[in-house]
Amino acid sequence: MSKQPMPATVPAVAESLSGDMQLVHRALTRDPDAFRAIMKVYNQRLYRIARGILRNDAEAEDVVQEAYVSAFASLAAFRGQSTLATWLSRIVINEALGRLRKRRRTVEMPADPEARIIRFPLKSNDDPERTMAQRQILALVERATDSLPDIYRMVFVARVIEGLSMEETADLLGVWPETVKTRLHRARALLRKALDDEIGPVLLDAFPFAGRRCERLTQAVMGRLGFE
C-alpha cells in the first residue's frame, strides 16, 4: 500500500511511547509476560482492523496471529517513532491486504447471503425483547459495515468502531486527515440507509475480541514463540 506524503503532525503519543518501549525491551529479553501484555492490550484493535478488511472472522483471527509472529520476529526494528499500536496495526493491514489479494487471485466467490454472523455478547439484561432488539441492531451494523467498499470500510472501522482519532487513522492508513474525513463522510452516507442514529451507543460492542477467543489467540502465539 503506497503512502502519500504526510504533513507534520503534533506528537500526541509521547507518554505511550515510553510504555511501549518498556514492553518492547522486556519482550526482547524473551519475557513471556511482556508478550502476553502486548497481546492483551492490542488483540481487539488488531482483530477489528483485520476483520474490517477481510469481512471474515476466522481469516481475521489467522491474520492477527500471523502478524504477531511476524512483528515479534522483527521487534528489534521498533524504534518508537510511532506508537506500538500503530506499528502493529500497519503489519496487520499489510498481512490482511496480502491475504485479500491472494483470495481474489484464487477465485472470485459470490457473496453468501447465508454467511454466518458473529454473535456478540451483550450486557446482562432482564428484558428478553430488548436483548433481542440489541442483537438485531448489532447484526445490522455488521452487515452494513461489511457492505461498504474497502476504502470506506477501513476508515469506518478505525474511526467509529475502534475509536481512533482523525490523525491516528490518517497515520495508520497512510493518507491525509482530509482524506479520512471525506471517506468517513461517504461511509456514513452509505450506512445511513441501513442504520439509525439510535444504534450509536451500541457500536462499541460490535466486533468484540475478548474472553476465550482473546486467550486462545494469545496462547497460540505464545506456543509458536516456544513458551509453554
PDB file of C-alpha atoms in Angstrom:
ATOM      1  CA  MET A   1       0.000   0.000   0.000  1.00  0.00           C
ATOM      2  CA  SER A   2       1.627   3.224  -1.176  1.00  0.00           C
ATOM      3  CA  LYS A   3       1.787   6.006   1.335  1.00  0.00           C
ATOM      4  CA  GLN A   4       1.002   9.566   0.348  1.00  0.00           C
ATOM      5  CA  PRO A   5       3.231  12.402   1.652  1.00  0.00           C
ATOM      6  CA  MET A   6       2.061  13.345   5.108  1.00  0.00           C
ATOM      7  CA  PRO A   7       2.090  16.783   6.724  1.00  0.00           C
ATOM      8  CA  ALA A   8       3.855  17.247  10.032  1.00  0.00           C
ATOM      9  CA  THR A   9       1.675  16.051  12.904  1.00  0.00           C
ATOM     10  CA  VAL A  10       1.620  17.029  16.549  1.00  0.00           C
ATOM     11  CA  PRO A  11       3.331  14.359  18.703  1.00  0.00           C
ATOM     12  CA  ALA A  12       0.392  13.273  20.819  1.00  0.00           C
ATOM     13  CA  VAL A  13       1.792   9.873  21.769  1.00  0.00           C
ATOM     14  CA  ALA A  14       4.950  10.649  23.762  1.00  0.00           C
ATOM     15  CA  GLU A  15       3.681   9.189  27.010  1.00  0.00           C
ATOM     16  CA  SER A  16       2.538   5.912  25.430  1.00  0.00           C
ATOM     17  CA  LEU A  17       5.827   5.539  23.566  1.00  0.00           C
ATOM     18  CA  SER A  18       7.789   5.249  26.799  1.00  0.00           C
ATOM     19  CA  GLY A  19       5.465   2.494  27.951  1.00  0.00           C
ATOM     20  CA  ASP A  20       5.701   0.876  24.524  1.00  0.00           C
ATOM     21  CA  MET A  21       9.485   0.843  24.652  1.00  0.00           C
ATOM     22  CA  GLN A  22       9.468  -0.717  28.103  1.00  0.00           C
ATOM     23  CA  LEU A  23       7.268  -3.540  26.846  1.00  0.00           C
ATOM     24  CA  VAL A  24       9.414  -3.974  23.748  1.00  0.00           C
ATOM     25  CA  HIS A  25      12.637  -4.132  25.765  1.00  0.00           C
ATOM     26  CA  ARG A  26      11.096  -6.737  28.061  1.00  0.00           C
ATOM     27  CA  ALA A  27       9.891  -8.771  25.088  1.00  0.00           C
ATOM     28  CA  LEU A  28      13.361  -8.630  23.534  1.00  0.00           C
ATOM     29  CA  THR A  29      14.657 -10.364  26.657  1.00  0.00           C
ATOM     30  CA  ARG A  30      12.081 -13.108  25.993  1.00  0.00           C
ATOM     31  CA  ASP A  31       9.945 -12.139  28.976  1.00  0.00           C
ATOM     32  CA  PRO A  32       6.719 -14.109  28.369  1.00  0.00           C
ATOM     33  CA  ASP A  33       4.667 -11.668  30.442  1.00  0.00           C
ATOM     34  CA  ALA A  34       5.656  -8.875  28.052  1.00  0.00           C
ATOM     35  CA  PHE A  35       4.374 -10.799  25.030  1.00  0.00           C
ATOM     36  CA  ARG A  36       1.134 -11.554  26.860  1.00  0.00           C
ATOM     37  CA  ALA A  37       0.735  -7.921  27.908  1.00  0.00           C
ATOM     38  CA  ILE A  38       1.162  -6.710  24.329  1.00  0.00           C
ATOM     39  CA  MET A  39      -1.421  -9.153  23.013  1.00  0.00           C
ATOM     40  CA  LYS A  40      -3.927  -8.490  25.792  1.00  0.00           C
ATOM     41  CA  VAL A  41      -3.787  -4.771  25.048  1.00  0.00           C
ATOM     42  CA  TYR A  42      -3.938  -4.929  21.249  1.00  0.00           C
ATOM     43  CA  ASN A  43      -5.858  -8.118  20.390  1.00  0.00           C
ATOM     44  CA  GLN A  44      -9.224  -6.439  19.967  1.00  0.00           C
ATOM     45  CA  ARG A  45      -7.971  -3.469  17.955  1.00  0.00           C
ATOM     46  CA  LEU A  46      -5.957  -5.654  15.579  1.00  0.00           C
ATOM     47  CA  TYR A  47      -8.794  -8.143  15.164  1.00  0.00           C
ATOM     48  CA  ARG A  48     -11.263  -5.395  14.321  1.00  0.00           C
ATOM     49  CA  ILE A  49      -8.909  -3.907  11.743  1.00  0.00           C
ATOM     50  CA  ALA A  50      -8.243  -7.283  10.120  1.00  0.00           C
ATOM     51  CA  ARG A  51     -11.919  -8.143  10.053  1.00  0.00           C
ATOM     52  CA  GLY A  52     -12.741  -4.736   8.634  1.00  0.00           C
ATOM     53  CA  ILE A  53     -10.571  -5.619   5.646  1.00  0.00           C
ATOM     54  CA  LEU A  54     -11.391  -9.305   5.240  1.00  0.00           C
ATOM     55  CA  ARG A  55     -15.030  -9.427   6.416  1.00  0.00           C
ATOM     56  CA  ASN A  56     -14.421 -12.911   7.783  1.00  0.00           C
ATOM     57  CA  ASP A  57     -13.891 -13.605  11.476  1.00  0.00           C
ATOM     58  CA  ALA A  58     -11.814 -16.796  11.079  1.00  0.00           C
ATOM     59  CA  GLU A  59      -9.489 -15.248   8.494  1.00  0.00           C
ATOM     60  CA  ALA A  60      -9.131 -12.121  10.613  1.00  0.00           C
ATOM     61  CA  GLU A  61      -8.047 -14.209  13.587  1.00  0.00           C
ATOM     62  CA  ASP A  62      -5.487 -16.042  11.420  1.00  0.00           C
ATOM     63  CA  VAL A  63      -4.142 -12.741  10.130  1.00  0.00           C
ATOM     64  CA  VAL A  64      -3.707 -11.318  13.633  1.00  0.00           C
ATOM     65  CA  GLN A  65      -1.829 -14.413  14.723  1.00  0.00           C
ATOM     66  CA  GLU A  66       0.485 -14.274  11.693  1.00  0.00           C
ATOM     67  CA  ALA A  67       1.003 -10.558  12.197  1.00  0.00           C
ATOM     68  CA  TYR A  68       2.032 -11.076  15.827  1.00  0.00           C
ATOM     69  CA  VAL A  69       4.541 -13.766  14.884  1.00  0.00           C
ATOM     70  CA  SER A  70       5.983 -11.517  12.175  1.00  0.00           C
ATOM     71  CA  ALA A  71       6.056  -8.480  14.464  1.00  0.00           C
ATOM     72  CA  PHE A  72       7.699 -10.311  17.350  1.00  0.00           C
ATOM     73  CA  ALA A  73      10.335 -11.714  14.988  1.00  0.00           C
ATOM     74  CA  SER A  74      11.285  -8.161  13.976  1.00  0.00           C
ATOM     75  CA  LEU A  75      10.610  -6.434  17.294  1.00  0.00           C
ATOM     76  CA  ALA A  76      14.129  -5.024  17.412  1.00  0.00           C
ATOM     77  CA  ALA A  77      13.168  -2.847  14.438  1.00  0.00           C
ATOM     78  CA  PHE A  78      10.613  -0.953  16.530  1.00  0.00           C
ATOM     79  CA  ARG A  79      12.199   2.409  17.363  1.00  0.00           C
ATOM     80  CA  GLY A  80       9.282   4.171  18.996  1.00  0.00           C
ATOM     81  CA  GLN A  81       8.760   6.674  16.175  1.00  0.00           C
ATOM     82  CA  SER A  82       5.081   5.759  16.263  1.00  0.00           C
ATOM     83  CA  THR A  83       3.043   4.002  18.919  1.00  0.00           C
ATOM     84  CA  LEU A  84       3.288   0.254  19.196  1.00  0.00           C
ATOM     85  CA  ALA A  85      -0.425   0.156  18.358  1.00  0.00           C
ATOM     86  CA  THR A  86       0.177   1.916  15.034  1.00  0.00           C
ATOM     87  CA  TRP A  87       3.213  -0.223  14.231  1.00  0.00           C
ATOM     88  CA  LEU A  88       1.314  -3.447  14.887  1.00  0.00           C
ATOM     89  CA  SER A  89      -1.759  -2.183  13.057  1.00  0.00           C
ATOM     90  CA  ARG A  90       0.251  -1.498   9.910  1.00  0.00           C
ATOM     91  CA  ILE A  91       1.621  -5.039   9.998  1.00  0.00           C
ATOM     92  CA  VAL A  92      -1.921  -6.381  10.350  1.00  0.00           C
ATOM     93  CA  ILE A  93      -3.136  -4.213   7.471  1.00  0.00           C
ATOM     94  CA  ASN A  94      -0.344  -5.437   5.201  1.00  0.00           C
ATOM     95  CA  GLU A  95      -0.992  -9.058   6.181  1.00  0.00           C
ATOM     96  CA  ALA A  96      -4.745  -8.702   5.659  1.00  0.00           C
ATOM     97  CA  LEU A  97      -4.379  -6.933   2.311  1.00  0.00           C
ATOM     98  CA  GLY A  98      -1.972  -9.633   1.174  1.00  0.00           C
ATOM     99  CA  ARG A  99      -4.493 -12.289   2.188  1.00  0.00           C
ATOM    100  CA  LEU A 100      -7.227 -10.386   0.352  1.00  0.00           C
ATOM    101  CA  ARG A 101      -5.176 -10.108  -2.854  1.00  0.00           C
ATOM    102  CA  LYS A 102      -4.356 -13.817  -2.716  1.00  0.00           C
ATOM    103  CA  ARG A 103      -8.017 -14.677  -2.173  1.00  0.00           C
ATOM    104  CA  ARG A 104      -9.081 -12.583  -5.157  1.00  0.00           C
ATOM    105  CA  ARG A 105      -6.425 -14.107  -7.403  1.00  0.00           C
ATOM    106  CA  THR A 106      -7.535 -17.596  -6.456  1.00  0.00           C
ATOM    107  CA  VAL A 107     -11.247 -17.220  -7.127  1.00  0.00           C
ATOM    108  CA  GLU A 108     -13.953 -14.596  -7.031  1.00  0.00           C
ATOM    109  CA  MET A 109     -16.656 -16.138  -4.895  1.00  0.00           C
ATOM    110  CA  PRO A 110     -20.198 -14.707  -4.956  1.00  0.00           C
ATOM    111  CA  ALA A 111     -21.431 -13.152  -1.751  1.00  0.00           C
ATOM    112  CA  ASP A 112     -23.073 -15.699   0.520  1.00  0.00           C
ATOM    113  CA  PRO A 113     -26.400 -14.373   1.804  1.00  0.00           C
ATOM    114  CA  GLU A 114     -26.320 -17.093   4.456  1.00  0.00           C
ATOM    115  CA  ALA A 115     -22.855 -16.146   5.727  1.00  0.00           C
ATOM    116  CA  ARG A 116     -22.508 -16.625   9.457  1.00  0.00           C
ATOM    117  CA  ILE A 117     -22.985 -13.544  11.591  1.00  0.00           C
ATOM    118  CA  ILE A 118     -20.826 -13.136  14.669  1.00  0.00           C
ATOM    119  CA  ARG A 119     -22.993 -13.244  17.764  1.00  0.00           C
ATOM    120  CA  PHE A 120     -21.914 -10.579  20.197  1.00  0.00           C
ATOM    121  CA  PRO A 121     -22.084 -10.987  23.958  1.00  0.00           C
ATOM    122  CA  LEU A 122     -24.384  -8.286  25.290  1.00  0.00           C
ATOM    123  CA  LYS A 123     -24.632  -6.729  28.690  1.00  0.00           C
ATOM    124  CA  SER A 124     -26.884  -8.647  31.051  1.00  0.00           C
ATOM    125  CA  ASN A 125     -30.470  -7.561  30.624  1.00  0.00           C
ATOM    126  CA  ASP A 126     -33.659  -8.896  32.202  1.00  0.00           C
ATOM    127  CA  ASP A 127     -35.765  -7.765  29.231  1.00  0.00           C
ATOM    128  CA  PRO A 128     -35.593 -10.512  26.534  1.00  0.00           C
ATOM    129  CA  GLU A 129     -37.262  -8.322  23.923  1.00  0.00           C
ATOM    130  CA  ARG A 130     -34.716  -5.568  24.456  1.00  0.00           C
ATOM    131  CA  THR A 131     -31.881  -8.087  24.289  1.00  0.00           C
ATOM    132  CA  MET A 132     -33.224  -9.460  21.007  1.00  0.00           C
ATOM    133  CA  ALA A 133     -33.555  -5.942  19.617  1.00  0.00           C
ATOM    134  CA  GLN A 134     -29.947  -5.207  20.541  1.00  0.00           C
ATOM    135  CA  ARG A 135     -28.800  -8.378  18.794  1.00  0.00           C
ATOM    136  CA  GLN A 136     -30.729  -7.428  15.671  1.00  0.00           C
ATOM    137  CA  ILE A 137     -29.184  -3.964  15.701  1.00  0.00           C
ATOM    138  CA  LEU A 138     -25.680  -5.397  16.069  1.00  0.00           C
ATOM    139  CA  ALA A 139     -26.319  -7.818  13.209  1.00  0.00           C
ATOM    140  CA  LEU A 140     -27.468  -4.869  11.100  1.00  0.00           C
ATOM    141  CA  VAL A 141     -24.332  -2.912  11.997  1.00  0.00           C
ATOM    142  CA  GLU A 142     -22.134  -5.812  10.970  1.00  0.00           C
ATOM    143  CA  ARG A 143     -23.894  -6.444   7.662  1.00  0.00           C
ATOM    144  CA  ALA A 144     -23.973  -2.755   6.799  1.00  0.00           C
ATOM    145  CA  THR A 145     -20.276  -2.346   7.630  1.00  0.00           C
ATOM    146  CA  ASP A 146     -19.340  -5.408   5.598  1.00  0.00           C
ATOM    147  CA  SER A 147     -21.202  -3.970   2.593  1.00  0.00           C
ATOM    148  CA  LEU A 148     -19.021  -0.852   2.431  1.00  0.00           C
ATOM    149  CA  PRO A 149     -16.341  -0.594  -0.272  1.00  0.00           C
ATOM    150  CA  ASP A 150     -12.872  -1.350   1.117  1.00  0.00           C
ATOM    151  CA  ILE A 151     -11.549   2.221   1.346  1.00  0.00           C
ATOM    152  CA  TYR A 152     -14.607   3.411   3.243  1.00  0.00           C
ATOM    153  CA  ARG A 153     -14.908   0.322   5.443  1.00  0.00           C
ATOM    154  CA  MET A 154     -11.318   0.604   6.707  1.00  0.00           C
ATOM    155  CA  VAL A 155     -11.840   4.241   7.691  1.00  0.00           C
ATOM    156  CA  PHE A 156     -15.203   3.480   9.309  1.00  0.00           C
ATOM    157  CA  VAL A 157     -13.794   0.605  11.353  1.00  0.00           C
ATOM    158  CA  ALA A 158     -10.814   2.682  12.501  1.00  0.00           C
ATOM    159  CA  ARG A 159     -12.723   5.881  13.323  1.00  0.00           C
ATOM    160  CA  VAL A 160     -16.160   4.723  14.502  1.00  0.00           C
ATOM    161  CA  ILE A 161     -15.778   1.155  15.744  1.00  0.00           C
ATOM    162  CA  GLU A 162     -12.202   1.312  17.035  1.00  0.00           C
ATOM    163  CA  GLY A 163     -12.452   4.985  18.052  1.00  0.00           C
ATOM    164  CA  LEU A 164      -9.150   6.226  16.612  1.00  0.00           C
ATOM    165  CA  SER A 165      -8.725   9.965  16.099  1.00  0.00           C
ATOM    166  CA  MET A 166      -8.646  11.533  12.627  1.00  0.00           C
ATOM    167  CA  GLU A 167      -4.876  11.924  12.869  1.00  0.00           C
ATOM    168  CA  GLU A 168      -4.328   8.362  14.130  1.00  0.00           C
ATOM    169  CA  THR A 169      -6.442   6.962  11.299  1.00  0.00           C
ATOM    170  CA  ALA A 170      -4.597   9.047   8.716  1.00  0.00           C
ATOM    171  CA  ASP A 171      -1.250   7.898  10.076  1.00  0.00           C
ATOM    172  CA  LEU A 172      -2.412   4.281  10.165  1.00  0.00           C
ATOM    173  CA  LEU A 173      -3.717   4.227   6.593  1.00  0.00           C
ATOM    174  CA  GLY A 174      -1.042   6.495   5.131  1.00  0.00           C
ATOM    175  CA  VAL A 175      -3.421   9.169   3.863  1.00  0.00           C
ATOM    176  CA  TRP A 176      -4.124  12.821   4.662  1.00  0.00           C
ATOM    177  CA  PRO A 177      -6.527  13.668   7.524  1.00  0.00           C
ATOM    178  CA  GLU A 178      -8.717  15.437   4.961  1.00  0.00           C
ATOM    179  CA  THR A 179      -8.969  12.155   3.043  1.00  0.00           C
ATOM    180  CA  VAL A 180     -10.047  10.362   6.210  1.00  0.00           C
ATOM    181  CA  LYS A 181     -12.717  12.998   6.785  1.00  0.00           C
ATOM    182  CA  THR A 182     -14.019  12.697   3.225  1.00  0.00           C
ATOM    183  CA  ARG A 183     -14.093   8.899   3.280  1.00  0.00           C
ATOM    184  CA  LEU A 184     -15.760   8.809   6.677  1.00  0.00           C
ATOM    185  CA  HIS A 185     -18.437  11.206   5.457  1.00  0.00           C
ATOM    186  CA  ARG A 186     -19.065   8.966   2.448  1.00  0.00           C
ATOM    187  CA  ALA A 187     -19.121   5.837   4.625  1.00  0.00           C
ATOM    188  CA  ARG A 188     -21.721   7.357   6.913  1.00  0.00           C
ATOM    189  CA  ALA A 189     -23.816   8.401   3.933  1.00  0.00           C
ATOM    190  CA  LEU A 190     -23.760   4.834   2.621  1.00  0.00           C
ATOM    191  CA  LEU A 191     -24.646   3.426   6.032  1.00  0.00           C
ATOM    192  CA  ARG A 192     -27.426   5.892   6.688  1.00  0.00           C
ATOM    193  CA  LYS A 193     -29.853   3.890   4.573  1.00  0.00           C
ATOM    194  CA  ALA A 194     -29.483   0.928   6.907  1.00  0.00           C
ATOM    195  CA  LEU A 195     -28.617   2.454  10.238  1.00  0.00           C
ATOM    196  CA  ASP A 196     -30.450   4.766  12.577  1.00  0.00           C
ATOM    197  CA  ASP A 197     -28.859   7.274  14.937  1.00  0.00           C
ATOM    198  CA  GLU A 198     -30.244   5.305  17.888  1.00  0.00           C
ATOM    199  CA  ILE A 199     -27.723   2.497  17.450  1.00  0.00           C
ATOM    200  CA  GLY A 200     -24.701   4.704  18.029  1.00  0.00           C
ATOM    201  CA  PRO A 201     -24.315   3.781  21.730  1.00  0.00           C
ATOM    202  CA  VAL A 202     -24.137   0.046  20.968  1.00  0.00           C
ATOM    203  CA  LEU A 203     -21.400   0.316  18.326  1.00  0.00           C
ATOM    204  CA  LEU A 204     -18.739  -0.142  20.991  1.00  0.00           C
ATOM    205  CA  ASP A 205     -19.959  -3.722  21.450  1.00  0.00           C
ATOM    206  CA  ALA A 206     -19.510  -4.560  17.754  1.00  0.00           C
ATOM    207  CA  PHE A 207     -16.743  -6.920  16.595  1.00  0.00           C
ATOM    208  CA  PRO A 208     -15.574  -7.949  20.076  1.00  0.00           C
ATOM    209  CA  PHE A 209     -12.456  -9.958  20.657  1.00  0.00           C
ATOM    210  CA  ALA A 210     -12.303 -10.869  24.297  1.00  0.00           C
ATOM    211  CA  GLY A 211     -12.670 -13.729  26.741  1.00  0.00           C
ATOM    212  CA  ARG A 212     -11.866 -17.190  25.432  1.00  0.00           C
ATOM    213  CA  ARG A 213     -11.215 -16.033  21.868  1.00  0.00           C
ATOM    214  CA  CYS A 214      -8.677 -13.473  23.060  1.00  0.00           C
ATOM    215  CA  GLU A 215      -6.989 -16.029  25.322  1.00  0.00           C
ATOM    216  CA  ARG A 216      -6.965 -18.695  22.580  1.00  0.00           C
ATOM    217  CA  LEU A 217      -5.116 -16.439  20.156  1.00  0.00           C
ATOM    218  CA  THR A 218      -2.680 -15.349  22.857  1.00  0.00           C
ATOM    219  CA  GLN A 219      -1.934 -18.978  23.770  1.00  0.00           C
ATOM    220  CA  ALA A 220      -1.438 -19.929  20.119  1.00  0.00           C
ATOM    221  CA  VAL A 221       1.108 -17.158  19.564  1.00  0.00           C
ATOM    222  CA  MET A 222       2.899 -17.978  22.836  1.00  0.00           C
ATOM    223  CA  GLY A 223       3.159 -21.602  21.706  1.00  0.00           C
ATOM    224  CA  ARG A 224       4.648 -20.555  18.384  1.00  0.00           C
ATOM    225  CA  LEU A 225       7.161 -18.428  20.268  1.00  0.00           C
ATOM    226  CA  GLY A 226       8.315 -21.501  22.210  1.00  0.00           C
ATOM    227  CA  PHE A 227       6.691 -20.727  25.556  1.00  0.00           C
ATOM    228  CA  GLU A 228       4.690 -23.329  27.461  1.00  0.00           C
TER     229      GLU A 228
END
